[in-house]
Short mmCIF file of C-alpha atoms in Angstrom, two decimals:
data_model
loop_
_atom_site.label_atom_id
_atom_site.label_comp_id
_atom_site.label_asym_id
_atom_site.label_seq_id
_atom_site.Cartn_x
_atom_site.Cartn_y
_atom_site.Cartn_z
CA MET A 1 109.16 123.55 104.31
CA ALA A 2 107.03 126.68 104.41
CA ALA A 3 103.41 125.96 103.52
CA THR A 4 101.28 128.01 101.14
CA LEU A 5 97.49 127.96 101.12
CA PHE A 6 96.00 128.33 97.66
CA ASP A 7 92.33 129.18 97.30
CA THR A 8 90.82 127.27 94.39
CA ALA A 9 87.22 127.29 93.19
CA LYS A 10 86.71 124.02 95.09
CA GLY A 11 88.46 124.97 98.32
CA ILE A 12 91.85 125.45 99.97
CA VAL A 13 94.90 123.42 98.91
CA GLU A 14 98.11 123.42 100.92
CA TYR A 15 101.42 123.10 99.11
CA SER A 16 105.11 123.85 99.52
CA TYR A 17 107.49 124.70 96.69
CA GLU A 18 111.23 124.89 97.24
CA GLY A 19 114.49 124.49 95.36
CA ASN A 20 115.88 125.41 91.99
CA GLY A 21 115.86 123.34 88.85
CA PRO A 22 113.42 120.97 87.14
CA THR A 23 110.22 120.48 89.14
CA ILE A 24 109.24 117.22 90.79
CA LEU A 25 105.69 117.00 92.12
CA LEU A 26 105.33 114.88 95.24
CA PHE A 27 102.13 113.27 96.52
CA LYS A 28 102.81 111.81 99.97
CA GLY A 29 101.18 108.61 101.11
CA GLY A 30 98.52 107.81 103.68
CA HIS A 31 98.86 109.32 107.18
CA CYS A 32 101.69 111.62 106.00
CA THR A 33 101.59 115.29 106.96
CA ARG A 34 103.55 118.35 105.91
CA ASP A 35 106.15 117.38 108.53
CA THR A 36 106.63 113.81 107.31
CA ASP A 37 109.82 113.50 105.30
CA LEU A 38 110.55 110.12 103.72
CA SER A 39 113.83 111.52 102.28
CA HIS A 40 112.27 113.45 99.38
CA SER A 41 113.41 116.82 100.74
CA SER A 42 116.94 115.83 99.71
CA LEU A 43 115.88 116.30 96.07
CA THR A 44 116.29 120.05 96.55
CA TYR A 45 120.00 119.42 97.22
CA GLU A 46 120.27 117.36 94.04
CA GLY A 47 119.33 120.22 91.74
CA TYR A 48 115.54 119.90 91.66
CA SER A 49 112.58 121.99 92.74
CA LEU A 50 110.20 120.01 94.95
CA LEU A 51 106.50 120.82 94.81
CA THR A 52 104.64 118.96 97.57
CA ILE A 53 100.86 119.15 97.39
CA SER A 54 98.87 117.91 100.38
CA ARG A 55 96.05 115.70 99.19
CA PRO A 56 92.41 116.24 100.25
CA GLY A 57 91.84 115.72 103.96
CA TYR A 58 95.52 116.09 104.84
CA ASP A 59 97.00 119.20 106.46
CA HIS A 60 94.89 122.21 105.38
CA THR A 61 93.70 120.82 102.04
CA ASP A 62 89.90 120.74 101.96
CA ILE A 63 88.21 117.46 101.04
CA SER A 64 86.04 119.47 98.67
CA THR A 65 89.05 119.87 96.37
CA GLY A 66 88.73 116.24 95.33
CA ARG A 67 86.95 113.34 96.95
CA SER A 68 88.17 111.13 94.10
CA ALA A 69 91.67 110.92 92.65
CA GLU A 70 90.35 112.07 89.27
CA GLU A 71 88.61 115.10 90.74
CA PHE A 72 91.71 116.14 92.69
CA SER A 73 93.88 115.78 89.59
CA GLN A 74 91.83 118.58 88.06
CA THR A 75 92.57 120.75 91.10
CA VAL A 76 96.27 119.97 90.81
CA ILE A 77 96.27 121.39 87.29
CA LYS A 78 95.02 124.71 88.72
CA ILE A 79 98.04 124.80 91.02
CA LEU A 80 100.45 123.95 88.21
CA ASP A 81 98.91 126.73 86.14
CA HIS A 82 99.21 129.15 89.07
CA LEU A 83 102.91 128.32 89.45
CA LYS A 84 103.43 128.38 85.66
CA ILE A 85 104.67 124.78 85.62
CA ARG A 86 104.02 123.43 82.14
CA LYS A 87 105.19 119.88 82.75
CA THR A 88 106.52 117.98 85.74
CA SER A 89 107.76 114.62 86.90
CA VAL A 90 105.50 113.10 89.55
CA ILE A 91 106.25 110.94 92.58
CA ALA A 92 103.28 109.09 94.10
CA VAL A 93 103.87 107.34 97.42
CA SER A 94 101.83 104.41 98.73
CA SER A 95 98.15 105.45 99.04
CA ALA A 96 98.79 108.36 96.66
CA GLY A 97 99.19 105.89 93.79
CA PRO A 98 95.67 106.48 92.40
CA THR A 99 96.28 110.26 92.46
CA GLY A 100 99.48 109.97 90.45
CA ILE A 101 97.81 107.60 88.01
CA ALA A 102 94.78 109.89 87.61
CA LEU A 103 97.01 112.87 86.85
CA ALA A 104 98.98 110.91 84.25
CA VAL A 105 95.86 109.46 82.61
CA HIS A 106 93.67 112.55 82.51
CA HIS A 107 96.35 115.19 81.99
CA PRO A 108 99.11 113.47 79.98
CA GLU A 109 100.40 116.76 78.59
CA ARG A 110 101.42 117.84 82.12
CA VAL A 111 103.23 114.68 83.28
CA GLU A 112 106.75 114.04 82.07
CA LYS A 113 107.42 110.93 84.17
CA LEU A 114 105.61 109.04 86.91
CA ILE A 115 107.48 107.39 89.77
CA MET A 116 105.42 105.00 91.89
CA GLU A 117 107.04 104.35 95.29
CA SER A 118 105.37 101.37 97.01
CA ALA A 119 102.27 102.84 95.42
CA VAL A 120 98.77 101.41 95.29
CA THR A 121 97.60 100.32 91.83
CA VAL A 122 94.32 98.56 92.69
CA PRO A 123 91.22 99.52 94.72
CA TRP A 124 91.23 98.55 98.38
CA ASP A 125 89.59 95.27 99.32
CA ILE A 126 86.57 95.21 101.64
CA GLY A 127 88.44 93.76 104.62
CA SER A 128 91.14 96.45 104.52
CA LYS A 129 88.49 99.16 104.19
CA ARG A 130 86.66 97.91 107.27
CA LYS A 131 89.84 97.82 109.34
CA ALA A 132 90.86 101.30 108.17
CA LYS A 133 87.45 102.76 109.03
CA VAL A 134 87.73 101.45 112.60
CA LEU A 135 91.26 102.78 113.21
CA PHE A 136 91.35 105.90 111.07
CA GLY A 137 87.76 107.07 110.96
CA PRO A 138 86.26 109.35 113.65
CA SER A 139 88.69 107.99 116.26
CA GLU A 140 91.86 108.69 114.27
CA LYS A 141 92.97 111.58 116.52
CA PHE A 142 92.69 109.35 119.58
CA PHE A 143 94.54 106.55 117.76
CA TRP A 144 97.49 108.72 116.75
CA GLY A 145 97.54 110.49 120.10
CA SER A 146 97.87 107.12 121.82
CA ILE A 147 100.59 105.99 119.41
CA LYS A 148 102.64 109.14 119.98
CA THR A 149 102.29 108.87 123.75
CA LEU A 150 103.42 105.24 123.70
CA LEU A 151 106.33 106.11 121.40
CA ARG A 152 107.79 108.23 124.19
CA VAL A 153 107.46 105.37 126.67
CA VAL A 154 107.95 102.10 124.75
CA PRO A 155 109.18 103.05 121.27
CA ASP A 156 110.50 99.59 120.39
CA MET A 157 107.14 97.94 121.08
CA VAL A 158 105.19 100.52 119.06
CA ILE A 159 107.51 100.35 116.07
CA LYS A 160 107.38 96.55 116.05
CA GLN A 161 103.58 96.58 116.10
CA MET A 162 103.55 98.99 113.17
CA LEU A 163 106.04 96.86 111.25
CA GLU A 164 103.69 93.86 111.49
CA GLU A 165 101.57 95.59 108.83
CA LEU A 166 104.52 96.53 106.62
CA THR A 167 106.79 93.51 106.32
CA THR A 168 106.46 89.82 105.48
CA GLU A 169 109.61 89.12 107.50
CA ASN A 170 109.75 88.05 111.12
CA VAL A 171 109.31 91.39 112.89
CA ASP A 172 111.77 90.74 115.73
CA HIS A 173 114.46 89.71 113.26
CA PHE A 174 113.68 92.63 110.98
CA TYR A 175 113.82 95.11 113.84
CA ASP A 176 117.13 93.74 115.09
CA GLN A 177 118.65 94.33 111.65
CA LEU A 178 117.67 98.00 111.56
CA SER A 179 120.38 100.58 112.04
CA PRO A 180 119.93 103.41 114.57
CA ASN A 181 119.25 105.75 111.65
CA ASP A 182 116.57 103.40 110.28
CA ARG A 183 114.86 103.25 113.67
CA ARG A 184 114.97 107.04 113.89
CA PHE A 185 113.45 107.21 110.40
CA ILE A 186 110.46 105.12 111.52
CA PHE A 187 110.17 106.99 114.82
CA ASP A 188 110.07 110.36 113.05
CA MET A 189 107.57 109.05 110.50
CA LEU A 190 105.20 107.96 113.28
CA THR A 191 105.56 111.12 115.34
CA THR A 192 104.58 113.26 112.34
CA ALA A 193 101.72 111.01 111.19
CA GLN A 194 98.06 112.01 111.18
CA SER A 195 95.26 110.62 109.07
CA GLY A 196 92.89 113.58 109.24
CA LYS A 197 90.01 112.95 106.88
CA GLY A 198 92.41 112.04 104.09
CA PHE A 199 92.84 108.34 104.70
CA SER A 200 89.08 107.81 104.74
CA LEU A 201 89.10 109.20 101.20
CA ASP A 202 92.14 107.15 100.18
CA ILE A 203 90.53 103.80 100.90
CA ASN A 204 87.64 104.59 98.56
CA HIS A 205 89.70 105.79 95.61
CA GLY A 206 89.25 104.04 92.29
CA VAL A 207 92.16 103.56 89.90
CA ALA A 208 92.09 105.04 86.40
CA ASP A 209 92.85 102.87 83.36
CA MET A 210 96.63 102.55 83.57
CA SER A 211 96.88 101.40 79.96
CA LYS A 212 96.18 105.02 79.00
CA ILE A 213 99.28 106.38 80.73
CA GLN A 214 101.50 107.95 78.09
CA ALA A 215 104.42 109.01 80.29
CA PRO A 216 107.19 106.55 81.16
CA VAL A 217 106.64 104.99 84.56
CA LEU A 218 109.16 103.77 87.13
CA GLY A 219 107.75 101.54 89.85
CA MET A 220 109.82 101.03 93.00
CA TYR A 221 108.60 98.08 95.07
CA SER A 222 109.75 95.48 97.56
CA HIS A 223 108.96 91.77 97.35
CA LYS A 224 108.60 91.78 101.15
CA ASP A 225 106.03 94.56 101.35
CA ASN A 226 103.09 93.37 103.47
CA SER A 227 101.06 96.52 102.83
CA VAL A 228 101.19 96.86 99.04
CA PRO A 229 101.83 93.35 97.66
CA TYR A 230 104.35 92.94 94.86
CA SER A 231 101.50 91.73 92.64
CA GLN A 232 100.52 95.39 92.31
CA ALA A 233 103.94 96.12 90.83
CA LEU A 234 103.44 93.30 88.33
CA LEU A 235 100.03 94.71 87.40
CA LEU A 236 101.62 98.12 86.81
CA LYS A 237 104.30 96.56 84.63
CA SER A 238 101.85 94.50 82.56
CA THR A 239 99.37 97.34 82.05
CA VAL A 240 101.36 100.54 81.45
CA PRO A 241 102.78 100.79 77.91
CA SER A 242 106.17 102.11 79.07
CA CYS A 243 107.02 100.88 82.55
CA GLU A 244 110.10 99.68 84.39
CA ILE A 245 110.01 98.05 87.82
CA TYR A 246 112.94 98.49 90.17
CA ASP A 247 113.08 95.81 92.86
CA VAL A 248 114.18 97.66 95.97
CA LYS A 249 116.29 95.53 98.28
CA SER A 250 114.14 96.46 101.23
CA ASP A 251 112.42 94.10 103.64
CA SER A 252 109.26 96.16 104.03
CA HIS A 253 106.87 98.76 102.63
CA LEU A 254 109.39 101.39 103.73
CA ILE A 255 111.61 101.22 100.66
CA TRP A 256 113.55 104.30 101.79
CA ILE A 257 115.35 102.18 104.36
CA ALA A 258 116.92 99.24 102.60
CA ARG A 259 119.77 96.81 102.84
CA VAL A 260 122.95 98.12 101.30
CA PRO A 261 123.97 95.69 98.52
CA LYS A 262 127.31 94.00 99.00
CA MET A 263 130.11 94.72 96.57
CA CYS A 264 131.05 92.05 94.05
CA GLY A 265 133.55 89.63 95.48
CA THR A 266 132.45 90.01 99.11
CA ASN A 267 130.98 87.21 101.15
CA ASP A 268 127.25 87.07 101.99
#
């Protein structure tokens, strides 16, 4: 998608806006860049317009546009105003959960629906923060450069190591069950990944009071997610006034690649 740079009072924000029809606003998750497509681009073929806004620290979006999820939600409103979008449905992926929640809480008149895809609903714990700072702090370019080099040499090993963080299943068994298309999905996701300064902001985001969300919420989560535990889905369900949880039949955090359910009457 072609990127647009929008100059706000707080700095530059990168976004892309394509398609025709009702607008869906997408906040990608941690380590995702403009080139990372977790299947959301297909929404433009389903009759929707897809507005993808890069969060602070990712792509060309300045961190000054919002060090907190609440602060960035105010910047997002400036973009919606610029594009004359009165109200939109919102998809928040993984680490973008606090951003989607902040927008729904602080600007309820602009959010029609909120879809949380494997999305974070609680602040990060201290142990996870420490690990993230080591891997994705000042050395993040070296880390991702090494990953992408190894992907060209030993892709199976790299993907399995990554899956250790994303699934509660036995990784070897899980990997063996993946289709060629699923493996390509993960490979492409990793080759387009970059943390920039964005992930360092993500791990320090607070979460707004979800009980104040007025829009209906759909949470899509996997019981076998090792990155965002299913308990976060239960918290979302028990806190938001109007919330439905869809249990994705996926064996990992990557709910966009999932087991195809068998038809009634077939054998397991």
